[in-house]
XYZ file of C-alpha atoms in Angstrom:
781
model
C -34.969 9.512 -22.277
C -37.681 9.704 -24.939
C -37.213 7.554 -27.937
C -37.329 9.365 -31.211
C -38.398 7.463 -34.448
C -37.132 8.387 -37.881
C -38.116 7.200 -41.288
C -35.765 4.514 -42.573
C -32.402 6.182 -43.682
C -33.915 9.727 -43.392
C -33.145 12.456 -40.976
C -35.042 15.519 -41.448
C -32.727 17.967 -39.598
C -34.688 21.154 -40.428
C -37.454 19.841 -38.197
C -35.083 18.958 -35.327
C -33.342 20.836 -32.765
C -30.392 19.943 -30.565
C -31.101 19.480 -26.865
C -28.508 19.137 -24.162
C -28.842 15.911 -22.214
C -27.196 16.366 -18.678
C -26.544 12.553 -18.301
C -24.732 12.189 -21.523
C -21.330 13.984 -21.980
C -20.387 15.144 -25.424
C -23.372 13.153 -26.702
C -26.575 14.666 -27.820
C -30.303 14.055 -28.246
C -32.283 15.044 -31.223
C -35.807 16.164 -30.577
C -38.337 18.164 -32.646
C -37.585 21.638 -33.509
C -34.935 23.688 -35.429
C -31.227 23.035 -35.701
C -28.989 25.946 -35.633
C -25.517 24.641 -35.286
C -23.816 21.118 -34.882
C -20.228 20.504 -34.322
C -18.596 18.168 -37.059
C -16.034 16.857 -34.448
C -18.779 15.610 -32.181
C -20.145 12.062 -32.006
C -23.835 11.617 -32.275
C -25.853 8.759 -31.026
C -29.700 8.069 -31.154
C -30.898 5.147 -29.463
C -27.367 3.859 -28.960
C -26.369 4.165 -32.654
C -23.784 6.463 -33.971
C -24.892 8.957 -36.679
C -22.344 9.931 -39.150
C -21.410 13.385 -38.935
C -20.086 13.765 -42.326
C -23.076 15.680 -43.418
C -23.317 17.868 -40.319
C -21.758 21.283 -40.451
C -22.581 23.294 -37.453
C -21.239 23.490 -33.806
C -23.136 22.345 -30.827
C -22.921 22.844 -27.010
C -20.502 20.395 -25.323
C -21.607 18.483 -22.272
C -20.144 19.771 -18.861
C -17.748 17.265 -17.307
C -19.971 16.591 -14.221
C -21.950 13.783 -15.943
C -22.029 10.597 -14.246
C -20.384 8.977 -17.446
C -17.287 11.172 -17.198
C -14.155 10.912 -14.885
C -13.173 14.493 -14.390
C -9.486 15.647 -14.822
C -9.491 16.790 -11.178
C -10.404 13.297 -9.739
C -8.333 12.698 -6.453
C -5.518 10.378 -6.905
C -3.492 9.088 -3.885
C -0.626 6.667 -3.215
C -1.325 3.487 -1.527
C 1.741 4.076 0.764
C 3.485 0.823 1.907
C 7.279 1.331 1.427
C 7.956 1.429 5.206
C 6.085 -1.880 5.804
C 7.630 -3.502 2.706
C 11.211 -2.446 3.754
C 10.637 -3.993 6.963
C 10.347 -7.522 5.505
C 13.195 -10.133 5.221
C 14.564 -10.997 1.834
C 12.675 -14.265 1.858
C 9.497 -12.485 2.825
C 9.936 -10.048 -0.028
C 10.367 -12.783 -2.430
C 7.258 -14.443 -1.079
C 5.285 -11.214 -1.396
C 6.656 -10.659 -4.962
C 5.376 -13.889 -6.237
C 2.030 -13.535 -4.558
C 1.658 -10.073 -6.250
C 2.572 -11.514 -9.603
C -0.055 -14.214 -9.288
C -2.677 -11.625 -8.057
C -2.205 -9.317 -10.958
C -2.135 -12.147 -13.473
C -5.548 -12.874 -12.163
C -6.403 -9.149 -12.166
C -6.648 -9.243 -15.893
C -9.540 -11.582 -15.561
C -11.683 -8.604 -14.173
C -11.387 -7.185 -17.812
C -13.410 -10.182 -19.107
C -15.833 -9.994 -16.118
C -16.697 -6.317 -16.918
C -17.581 -5.677 -20.482
C -17.289 -7.265 -23.976
C -14.905 -4.213 -24.995
C -12.874 -4.009 -21.807
C -9.986 -6.458 -23.056
C -9.606 -4.619 -26.386
C -9.443 -1.265 -24.641
C -6.792 -2.617 -22.317
C -4.787 -3.831 -25.316
C -5.146 -0.519 -27.088
C -4.059 1.439 -24.114
C -1.153 -0.864 -23.380
C 0.018 -0.629 -27.026
C -0.251 3.207 -26.987
C 1.706 3.850 -23.721
C 4.182 0.957 -24.131
C 5.580 2.557 -27.301
C 6.590 5.794 -25.573
C 6.306 7.635 -22.385
C 3.380 9.682 -21.380
C 5.370 12.788 -21.805
C 6.515 11.816 -25.323
C 3.002 10.965 -26.408
C 1.827 14.329 -24.959
C 4.453 16.201 -26.914
C 3.366 14.643 -30.102
C -0.493 15.083 -29.292
C -0.312 18.823 -28.584
C 0.463 19.610 -32.139
C -3.232 18.789 -32.785
C -5.246 18.746 -29.583
C -5.348 20.944 -26.440
C -3.531 20.047 -23.171
C -6.984 19.603 -21.563
C -7.939 17.072 -24.219
C -4.685 15.119 -23.799
C -5.367 15.113 -19.954
C -8.788 13.775 -20.512
C -7.228 10.830 -22.382
C -4.791 10.148 -19.638
C -7.612 10.451 -16.988
C -9.751 8.006 -18.816
C -6.738 5.699 -19.207
C -5.916 5.918 -15.487
C -9.618 5.297 -14.548
C -9.696 2.282 -16.905
C -6.638 0.693 -15.344
C -7.699 1.566 -11.812
C -11.092 -0.008 -12.386
C -9.719 -2.891 -14.565
C -12.491 -2.050 -17.076
C -14.555 0.732 -18.479
C -17.252 0.556 -15.688
C -16.728 2.133 -12.235
C -15.928 -0.447 -9.752
C -18.163 1.521 -7.117
C -21.526 2.148 -8.806
C -21.148 -0.089 -11.895
C -21.793 2.799 -14.471
C -19.900 3.097 -17.586
C -17.465 5.970 -18.102
C -16.321 7.381 -21.543
C -13.497 9.729 -22.368
C -14.096 13.514 -22.052
C -12.891 14.262 -25.552
C -14.544 13.749 -28.982
C -13.843 10.425 -30.696
C -12.023 12.052 -33.575
C -9.630 13.794 -31.235
C -8.874 10.576 -29.397
C -8.321 8.951 -32.904
C -5.985 11.774 -33.809
C -3.850 11.164 -30.618
C -3.725 7.559 -31.530
C -2.679 8.169 -35.124
C 0.028 10.546 -34.012
C 1.519 8.096 -31.613
C 4.754 6.128 -31.870
C 2.674 2.932 -31.490
C 0.676 3.716 -34.730
C 4.081 4.468 -36.473
C 5.415 1.046 -35.504
C 2.143 -1.102 -36.099
C -0.453 0.920 -38.107
C -2.405 -2.241 -38.980
C -2.537 -3.647 -35.367
C -3.600 -0.230 -33.942
C -6.150 0.351 -36.633
C -7.691 -3.115 -36.051
C -7.964 -2.473 -32.227
C -9.484 0.993 -32.816
C -11.998 -0.525 -35.304
C -12.839 -3.270 -32.871
C -13.429 -1.297 -29.725
C -13.553 2.537 -30.735
C -17.274 2.792 -31.174
C -17.892 0.726 -28.009
C -15.552 3.129 -25.892
C -18.036 5.876 -26.510
C -21.364 4.056 -26.931
C -23.894 4.793 -24.299
C -27.013 3.060 -25.268
C -29.518 2.462 -22.394
C -28.240 -1.087 -21.868
C -24.671 -0.168 -21.863
C -24.954 2.597 -19.201
C -24.684 0.247 -16.329
C -23.899 -3.276 -15.403
C -26.959 -5.578 -15.186
C -28.665 -8.599 -16.729
C -31.027 -8.655 -19.652
C -32.448 -5.351 -20.678
C -31.114 -3.686 -17.336
C -27.399 -3.529 -18.346
C -24.256 -5.347 -19.450
C -22.891 -8.370 -17.884
C -20.019 -10.726 -19.112
C -20.744 -13.251 -16.324
C -23.580 -14.217 -18.764
C -23.816 -14.270 -22.595
C -25.630 -11.195 -23.751
C -28.853 -13.200 -24.497
C -29.210 -14.431 -20.948
C -32.118 -13.125 -18.700
C -32.764 -13.348 -14.973
C -35.011 -16.457 -15.796
C -32.052 -18.109 -17.393
C -29.842 -17.295 -14.411
C -32.510 -18.609 -12.006
C -32.733 -21.918 -13.955
C -29.002 -22.394 -13.900
C -28.981 -21.595 -10.276
C -31.532 -24.528 -9.722
C -29.566 -26.884 -11.807
C -26.223 -26.016 -10.127
C -27.868 -26.440 -6.624
C -29.141 -29.782 -7.691
C -25.749 -30.933 -8.908
C -23.832 -29.162 -5.918
C -21.801 -27.086 -8.314
C -20.651 -23.801 -6.774
C -21.236 -20.787 -8.926
C -18.170 -18.715 -7.584
C -15.746 -19.571 -10.505
C -18.237 -19.905 -13.322
C -19.846 -18.054 -16.092
C -23.052 -19.024 -17.982
C -23.324 -19.012 -21.750
C -26.618 -19.595 -23.707
C -27.101 -20.819 -27.218
C -30.529 -21.243 -28.960
C -30.570 -23.615 -31.912
C -32.776 -22.964 -34.989
C -35.324 -25.409 -33.572
C -35.450 -23.372 -30.385
C -33.500 -25.960 -28.458
C -31.535 -24.186 -25.601
C -28.149 -25.341 -24.507
C -26.324 -23.554 -21.545
C -22.585 -23.794 -20.902
C -21.613 -23.619 -17.347
C -17.833 -22.762 -17.652
C -15.537 -23.140 -14.724
C -12.213 -21.066 -14.551
C -9.059 -23.219 -14.719
C -5.788 -23.611 -16.358
C -6.857 -27.045 -17.785
C -9.436 -26.939 -20.459
C -10.283 -30.492 -20.780
C -10.771 -33.741 -18.734
C -11.250 -33.353 -14.979
C -12.069 -35.080 -11.745
C -15.604 -36.639 -11.415
C -16.160 -34.303 -8.470
C -16.268 -31.347 -10.872
C -19.484 -32.677 -12.457
C -18.235 -31.929 -15.940
C -20.275 -33.283 -18.684
C -23.651 -32.898 -20.361
C -26.936 -32.981 -18.552
C -30.777 -32.762 -19.600
C -32.566 -30.463 -17.141
C -35.840 -28.595 -17.419
C -36.207 -28.776 -21.220
C -32.680 -27.715 -21.764
C -29.095 -28.934 -22.077
C -26.527 -27.950 -19.437
C -22.853 -28.588 -20.610
C -20.481 -28.162 -17.626
C -17.027 -27.432 -18.958
C -13.720 -25.923 -17.692
C -10.879 -23.814 -19.088
C -12.320 -20.344 -18.755
C -9.496 -17.790 -18.678
C -7.076 -20.677 -19.092
C -3.805 -18.896 -19.934
C -4.274 -16.472 -17.076
C -5.230 -19.165 -14.681
C -2.015 -21.054 -15.762
C 0.193 -18.109 -14.882
C -1.526 -17.634 -11.617
C -0.689 -21.208 -10.582
C 2.803 -20.892 -11.802
C 3.463 -17.807 -9.673
C 1.918 -19.380 -6.547
C 4.274 -22.370 -7.016
C 7.192 -19.956 -6.981
C 5.790 -18.265 -3.938
C 5.469 -21.584 -2.175
C 9.243 -22.058 -2.297
C 9.517 -19.096 0.122
C 6.520 -19.859 2.430
C 7.052 -19.326 6.122
C 5.375 -22.373 7.400
C 3.435 -25.656 6.647
C 0.137 -23.902 6.710
C 1.300 -21.475 4.017
C 2.500 -24.478 1.911
C -0.757 -26.313 2.204
C -2.789 -23.086 1.629
C -0.926 -22.454 -1.636
C -1.207 -26.055 -2.813
C -5.030 -25.852 -2.434
C -5.054 -22.603 -4.431
C -2.819 -24.035 -7.024
C -5.004 -27.188 -7.403
C -8.176 -24.985 -7.609
C -6.842 -22.630 -10.370
C -5.285 -25.387 -12.378
C -8.352 -27.715 -12.327
C -11.374 -25.608 -11.553
C -12.358 -26.936 -8.046
C -13.922 -24.760 -5.635
C -13.494 -27.566 -2.988
C -9.686 -27.282 -3.544
C -9.995 -23.489 -2.993
C -11.923 -24.106 0.205
C -9.263 -26.473 1.337
C -6.580 -23.705 0.753
C -8.785 -21.352 2.626
C -8.958 -23.659 5.736
C -5.143 -23.660 5.978
C -5.230 -19.806 5.369
C -7.462 -19.442 8.441
C -5.060 -21.514 10.455
C -2.028 -19.194 9.335
C -2.393 -16.927 12.352
C -0.694 -13.534 12.347
C 1.488 -13.982 9.169
C 3.946 -11.176 8.322
C 2.807 -11.218 4.779
C -0.917 -11.734 4.459
C -2.908 -12.389 1.409
C -5.963 -13.992 -0.193
C -6.672 -14.839 -3.743
C -9.515 -16.159 -6.021
C -13.069 -15.541 -7.078
C -14.276 -13.837 -3.947
C -16.987 -11.201 -3.848
C -20.265 -11.519 -5.760
C -21.168 -7.841 -5.793
C -21.006 -7.371 -9.662
C -22.781 -10.522 -10.690
C -26.341 -9.181 -11.313
C -27.713 -12.405 -9.939
C -25.349 -12.240 -6.832
C -23.642 -15.617 -6.888
C -20.661 -15.481 -9.004
C -17.339 -14.116 -7.713
C -15.196 -11.442 -9.189
C -11.410 -12.038 -9.295
C -9.584 -10.566 -6.206
C -6.038 -10.954 -5.132
C -4.246 -8.961 -2.335
C -0.874 -8.961 -0.775
C -0.097 -6.970 2.344
C 2.038 -6.517 5.370
C 0.817 -6.406 8.954
C 0.551 -3.021 10.831
C 1.402 -4.254 14.324
C 0.229 -1.092 16.164
C -3.331 -1.068 14.735
C -3.498 -4.892 14.872
C -3.122 -4.855 18.635
C -6.402 -2.886 18.925
C -8.316 -5.286 16.723
C -6.767 -8.238 18.529
C -8.136 -6.742 21.801
C -11.575 -6.576 20.122
C -11.269 -10.124 19.193
C -10.421 -11.138 22.711
C -13.509 -9.410 23.974
C -15.789 -10.454 21.255
C -17.555 -13.135 23.087
C -18.764 -10.626 25.638
C -20.041 -8.271 23.054
C -22.059 -10.731 20.961
C -24.889 -11.155 23.702
C -25.455 -7.355 23.378
C -26.801 -7.899 19.715
C -30.605 -7.636 19.636
C -31.499 -11.272 18.913
C -31.917 -14.421 21.204
C -28.936 -16.470 21.871
C -30.361 -19.372 19.845
C -29.744 -17.233 16.774
C -26.075 -16.847 17.459
C -23.384 -19.377 16.515
C -23.036 -22.159 19.064
C -19.264 -21.101 19.337
C -17.627 -18.013 18.374
C -14.465 -18.987 16.447
C -12.058 -16.331 17.316
C -10.594 -15.149 14.036
C -7.270 -13.545 13.108
C -8.037 -9.804 12.884
C -5.119 -7.629 11.726
C -4.630 -4.075 10.147
C -2.779 -4.480 6.924
C -0.737 -2.123 4.733
C -1.643 -3.320 1.109
C 1.329 -3.947 -1.230
C -0.974 -4.825 -4.165
C -4.678 -5.235 -4.604
C -5.666 -6.790 -7.904
C -9.317 -6.400 -8.580
C -11.731 -3.733 -9.865
C -11.835 -1.799 -6.537
C -10.080 -1.700 -3.175
C -12.099 -2.008 0.047
C -11.419 -0.748 3.486
C -11.940 -4.003 5.277
C -12.653 -7.646 4.445
C -14.201 -10.582 6.171
C -13.362 -13.895 4.453
C -13.747 -16.600 3.297
C -17.208 -16.321 1.936
C -17.973 -19.954 2.272
C -20.822 -20.417 4.792
C -19.921 -23.777 5.984
C -16.301 -22.797 6.675
C -17.378 -19.481 8.429
C -19.985 -21.307 10.581
C -18.012 -24.308 11.602
C -14.296 -23.555 11.097
C -13.709 -19.915 11.299
C -12.714 -16.792 9.263
C -10.319 -13.812 9.173
C -10.884 -10.194 9.394
C -8.511 -7.587 7.832
C -8.695 -3.854 7.931
C -6.745 -2.272 5.214
C -4.888 0.439 7.162
C -3.228 2.230 4.319
C -6.502 2.398 2.438
C -8.196 3.898 5.432
C -5.409 6.545 5.840
C -5.015 7.562 2.192
C -6.586 11.021 1.801
C -6.217 13.928 -0.419
C -5.778 17.481 0.619
C -8.779 19.895 0.952
C -11.347 17.182 0.589
C -14.736 18.820 0.283
C -17.527 17.692 2.569
C -21.175 17.841 1.328
C -24.508 17.835 2.906
C -23.405 18.727 6.502
C -23.879 21.812 8.504
C -20.740 23.976 8.985
C -20.550 23.021 12.653
C -20.665 19.353 11.839
C -18.072 19.643 9.081
C -15.363 20.739 11.456
C -15.718 17.775 13.872
C -16.510 15.359 10.893
C -13.160 16.178 9.196
C -11.451 15.482 12.281
C -13.024 12.254 13.335
C -14.093 10.563 10.186
C -10.996 8.441 9.990
C -10.863 7.162 13.535
C -14.678 6.656 13.687
C -14.586 4.683 10.424
C -11.700 2.636 11.807
C -14.127 1.616 14.627
C -17.035 0.953 12.234
C -14.886 -1.127 10.002
C -13.655 -3.229 12.861
C -17.070 -3.914 14.225
C -18.619 -4.351 10.659
C -16.129 -7.106 9.737
C -15.617 -8.867 13.013
C -19.073 -8.775 14.840
C -21.221 -7.911 11.739
C -20.120 -10.479 9.063
C -18.810 -12.697 11.995
C -22.114 -12.978 13.821
C -25.365 -14.799 13.385
C -26.319 -18.391 12.926
C -27.834 -20.028 9.810
C -30.388 -22.722 10.683
C -29.582 -25.804 8.551
C -30.726 -29.393 7.825
C -27.809 -31.513 6.843
C -27.773 -34.458 4.362
C -28.908 -36.815 7.122
C -31.951 -34.658 7.923
C -30.629 -33.406 11.275
C -31.204 -29.885 12.151
C -28.551 -27.734 13.813
C -31.059 -26.144 16.175
C -33.896 -27.317 18.485
C -37.004 -26.974 16.292
C -39.155 -27.691 19.318
C -37.773 -24.834 21.445
C -36.446 -22.079 19.212
C -39.231 -19.477 18.487
C -39.517 -17.000 15.735
C -39.046 -13.602 17.214
C -41.496 -11.948 14.935
C -44.230 -14.490 14.836
C -43.869 -16.065 18.198
C -44.215 -19.463 16.505
C -41.930 -22.497 15.843
C -39.311 -22.086 13.032
C -40.683 -23.475 9.647
C -37.932 -22.752 7.289
C -34.180 -23.419 7.125
C -31.379 -23.957 4.685
C -31.398 -27.448 2.930
C -28.241 -29.404 1.958
C -26.504 -27.669 -0.743
C -28.074 -24.130 -0.181
C -26.001 -21.270 0.831
C -26.774 -17.696 1.934
C -25.649 -16.421 -1.611
C -27.604 -19.089 -3.451
C -30.761 -18.634 -1.290
C -30.851 -14.829 -1.247
C -29.016 -14.317 -4.587
C -30.097 -10.891 -5.877
C -30.192 -9.232 -2.578
C -27.649 -11.296 -0.662
C -24.812 -8.720 -0.839
C -26.655 -5.512 0.070
C -28.744 -7.454 2.620
C -25.626 -8.751 4.455
C -23.717 -5.483 4.155
C -26.743 -3.735 5.708
C -26.730 -6.246 8.571
C -23.018 -5.582 9.217
C -23.421 -2.013 9.102
C -26.068 -1.979 11.620
C -24.090 -4.158 13.868
C -21.282 -1.592 13.739
C -23.731 1.230 14.630
C -25.401 -0.715 17.434
C -22.271 -1.914 19.060
C -20.281 1.466 18.702
C -22.650 2.740 21.590
C -20.605 0.428 23.887
C -18.065 2.576 25.925
C -15.962 -0.582 26.547
C -15.611 -1.136 22.734
C -14.726 2.558 22.175
C -12.052 2.392 24.862
C -10.463 -0.585 23.018
C -9.795 1.776 20.165
C -8.460 4.419 22.569
C -11.445 6.734 22.895
C -12.690 7.756 26.309
C -15.151 10.178 27.764
C -16.363 13.016 25.505
C -14.016 11.974 22.788
C -15.728 8.552 22.658
C -19.047 10.179 22.412
C -17.936 12.346 19.585
C -16.636 9.193 17.719
C -19.928 7.526 18.217
C -21.744 10.666 16.960
C -19.620 10.916 13.790
C -19.871 7.176 13.109
C -23.810 7.534 13.047
C -23.583 10.936 11.212
C -21.282 9.465 8.679
C -23.797 6.609 8.054
C -26.654 8.971 7.666
C -24.690 11.209 5.194
C -23.670 8.060 3.422
C -27.390 7.231 2.878
C -27.886 10.564 1.125
C -24.787 10.091 -0.911
C -26.096 6.596 -1.863
C -28.786 8.185 -4.060
C -26.089 8.685 -6.779
C -25.902 4.729 -6.996
C -29.554 4.393 -7.666
C -30.970 4.240 -11.171
C -34.664 5.494 -11.304
C -35.254 4.295 -14.832
C -34.752 0.689 -13.816
C -35.462 1.098 -10.161
C -32.372 -0.638 -9.249
C -29.437 -0.163 -7.051
C -25.820 -0.435 -8.597
C -23.766 -0.796 -5.409
C -24.306 -3.037 -2.502
C -22.750 -1.025 0.276
C -24.477 2.202 -0.758
C -28.001 0.408 -0.991
C -27.299 -0.794 2.417
C -26.593 2.763 3.816
C -29.681 4.236 2.018
C -31.647 1.449 3.765
C -30.244 2.530 7.080
C -31.110 6.192 6.451
C -34.690 5.062 5.560
C -34.883 3.290 8.845
C -33.686 6.190 10.920
C -36.013 8.596 9.163
C -38.879 6.276 9.706
C -37.871 6.332 13.436
C -39.020 10.006 13.585
C -38.893 11.910 16.862
C -36.585 14.411 15.141
C -33.631 11.880 15.106
C -32.649 12.518 11.425
C -33.776 15.507 9.518
C -32.978 16.537 5.779
C -33.360 20.392 5.023
C -33.564 21.679 1.527
C -31.481 24.925 1.203
C -29.900 27.052 -1.514
C -26.233 26.773 -1.583
C -23.544 29.543 -1.715
C -23.435 29.037 -5.451
C -27.285 29.793 -5.689
C -28.169 26.180 -6.609
C -30.206 23.630 -4.684
C -28.446 22.070 -1.717
C -29.331 19.955 1.340
C -28.145 19.610 4.889
C -28.640 16.322 6.903
C -28.668 16.624 10.657
C -28.583 13.951 13.411
C -29.848 14.703 16.903
C -26.981 13.293 19.036
C -29.043 13.344 22.279
C -31.489 10.654 20.629
C -28.983 8.250 19.169
C -28.903 6.107 22.442
C -32.785 6.012 22.708
C -34.719 6.473 19.365
C -31.727 5.506 17.221
C -30.788 2.419 19.174
C -34.295 1.198 19.308
C -34.934 1.630 15.606
C -31.626 0.015 14.492
C -32.079 -2.732 17.073
C -35.554 -3.764 15.948
C -34.493 -3.631 12.271
C -31.284 -5.607 12.869
C -33.089 -8.202 14.744
C -35.481 -8.842 11.853
C -32.572 -8.928 9.340
C -30.942 -11.656 11.293
C -33.996 -13.678 11.886
C -34.979 -13.804 8.146
C -31.269 -14.661 7.344
C -31.166 -17.455 9.902
C -34.395 -19.082 8.851
C -33.656 -18.647 5.196
C -36.840 -16.794 4.619
C -35.986 -15.178 1.432
C -39.580 -14.144 0.496
C -40.294 -12.246 3.605
C -36.691 -10.984 3.985
C -36.707 -9.632 0.441
C -40.070 -7.871 0.828
C -38.891 -6.376 4.147
C -35.534 -5.198 2.673
C -37.078 -3.960 -0.639
C -39.526 -1.724 1.421
C -36.576 0.313 2.874
C -34.656 0.189 -0.388
C -37.449 1.897 -2.259
C -36.610 5.342 -3.505
C -39.681 7.720 -3.927
C -41.334 10.950 -3.108
C -44.150 9.394 -0.928
C -42.638 10.862 2.371
C -42.019 14.525 3.210
C -38.235 14.010 2.671
C -39.046 13.170 -1.057
C -35.728 11.232 -1.503
C -36.360 10.650 -5.165
C -36.271 14.264 -5.846
C -33.431 14.790 -3.581
C -31.355 12.540 -5.910
C -31.051 15.246 -8.551
C -29.337 17.596 -5.860
C -26.913 14.734 -4.962
C -26.110 14.159 -8.683
C -25.508 17.805 -9.165
C -23.132 17.897 -6.262
C -21.440 14.611 -6.488
C -17.714 14.460 -6.111
C -15.329 12.154 -8.012
C -14.159 9.051 -5.988
C -10.464 8.821 -5.349
C -8.231 6.552 -7.260
C -5.125 4.808 -5.945
C -1.670 4.428 -7.444
C -0.113 1.017 -6.496
C 3.524 0.194 -6.348
C 5.187 -2.603 -8.462
C 7.700 -5.270 -7.384
C 10.229 -6.626 -9.668
C 13.012 -9.394 -9.385
C 16.593 -8.041 -9.689
C 19.506 -9.881 -11.340
C 20.999 -10.563 -7.814
C 17.790 -12.114 -6.636
C 16.668 -9.089 -4.534
C 13.270 -7.695 -4.822
C 12.978 -3.989 -6.016
C 10.020 -1.846 -4.968
C 8.968 0.938 -7.469
C 6.752 3.873 -6.530
C 4.897 6.189 -8.783
C 3.616 9.799 -8.512
C 0.070 10.168 -7.406
C -1.411 11.297 -10.860
C -3.180 9.925 -13.742
C 0.281 9.587 -15.398
C 1.498 7.674 -12.451
C -1.368 5.098 -12.723
C -0.789 4.709 -16.499
C 2.877 4.091 -16.141
C 2.490 1.630 -13.214
C 0.247 -0.577 -15.416
C 2.613 -0.313 -18.410
C 5.492 -1.421 -16.047
C 3.278 -4.048 -14.353
C 2.753 -6.130 -17.523
C 6.084 -5.583 -19.433
C 6.765 -7.311 -22.701
C 4.157 -9.106 -24.839
C 3.257 -12.136 -22.618
C 0.104 -10.927 -20.877
C -0.919 -8.825 -23.840
C -0.982 -11.912 -25.881
C -2.894 -13.756 -23.321
C -5.603 -11.144 -23.313
C -5.724 -10.845 -27.065
C -6.106 -14.536 -27.525
C -8.770 -14.777 -24.812
C -10.694 -11.821 -26.309
C -10.782 -13.319 -29.670
C -12.389 -16.525 -28.442
C -14.656 -14.424 -26.151
C -16.663 -12.924 -29.056
C -18.394 -16.122 -30.019
C -19.603 -16.758 -26.462
C -20.825 -13.350 -25.498
């Protein structure tokens, strides 16, 4: 976008013309030329600042709804079906699940504060709007002044906001805005029952976040750090240099970053003070192990405090304490005690202790995990986003995963690295297929391998879960892009079972494999430095993890996509095994087709990944999609006709593309390419070689037109044909007067999502928590 400079306070419209910008819906750029017409109702932004339209009198062309900043009204919405599994629980198990669910969703509101400065305010506005009357009642009032499509656009925006727990897409990290002009949204709000009941309160919320809802300055278009985007894991004045300095300080003090945020203040004399704030219910005092206090470090002051998200953390702990009363065994009791201690006091060590008991709790009927878990959305890659899920075991599918676990030790030697690079002992995990009851975070994955603490995973174990009702949730007539007609038919039939195989291998033998070479506090290495040889140099190992260093802290900015890529490659590599495919019930030609579709799905995903790349900043916005693009790059580089991308003209007369995979070359050219690439990924990870590993990974992450496939140019076709990502409607549980637990389901629609959230947080308790935290938040961000 070309910047346009204007004389102060002067806009000479007769020398300007209106130019449509494809990336900005209902927002327009002014460039030199003649203005013929501008719509008074439209909002105008130049360099991120709104231009008053009070003096503008002519209509303009509205943006199409296919912009990356719009959630279209035809977005697929599906139920996360779990009624059958929930009804199979005993009353005690239902009570246990209910309080775990309440704890998870109390923490889910933390995601608002981890997304954008305005997200808590938008939540309060939407809650106020839809709590005052039903969706249908508000619609009836609104249609007196707006069209049905305009009202649906508001409903879609609200549903997307609730589903993502913020106004940035959980998958892709780009901002989304309502597909109706600001004045029409304001009109709906002013016509509402909420406005009639509390005009001053609604006006205040609209004033505080109305502009931010629509604003799409370059910095606000995506999540990032410094001038690359918005991040509320840091104060807005923080840069990558600040993040790096804080990492070094925290590593030196052995402070985990998972449950922290970083705030920076600069005094008039230039003195810099950082606050490292731990999430906890308690906001003062603390155990010496937490390292609370003030420290001078590298010409700056670091204050380590606690109490971030305090009222929400308190309610999480309270609900977990209630769940503990219905725990099934001592492991669950000890697990919850660890979590309660962690969320009350801010200790990651306490959360790790809880996670140790969670690992020991084998095959529970009600499974869950909770805390600051995945670091995908931290631009620096070390701070965890809130996540809490509660689920019930799917016994039929879990039996297949159990068989995979039982045979895992026989499959690990097939991976393309020497035995010295594998864990000394494979710690058989609990691997189950789950039907999710509730998933409180910005997004819902298909599978998980946790905990993310390296020391526990390496020495004590981990768990794998496949979320069966997420995998099976589909909408009718799903469109398939970028495949040939013959591939589309078999792809539509086998995508789900092939993805089931990939998820199983990705989680168990992907994230669950590989050794990290370490030196402990006593200077002892966990490998034989005299015998182990670097596979790529042929020389002795010269680098390893030092005490206090973890995978995330060492590889930080690339840790997530790098590890996801490694796990995806393991899935591709091992799905060539006939024995593995037979465990999932696939034999003969059917197994061959599953293998083919698994590889084809990965190649197609690599093309679709271009949507999640931002050329202006040369950055990726989604770890899994970056990983899949890297794999596509590796397979294209392999040559020999393994993968080809053809540019064609679609049936609609617009540019299109078809990706093809030569099935006959997968087990030769494909296996060799993925094997060599995967071996290097593991070796650089094992040896803590961030410099070489990053350069290697960055090479394949690069999007350019240097090759004949011209992937940078292909991105425009991908953007033009992108499809909206599905949204889930989740159930609610509630405690009845007789002590039983009621399950409430909702229709798979935007209205259903909105209603579910209104009923998930009844009354004013949680709204007041969010409002109080949001007021305090402003001074820190």
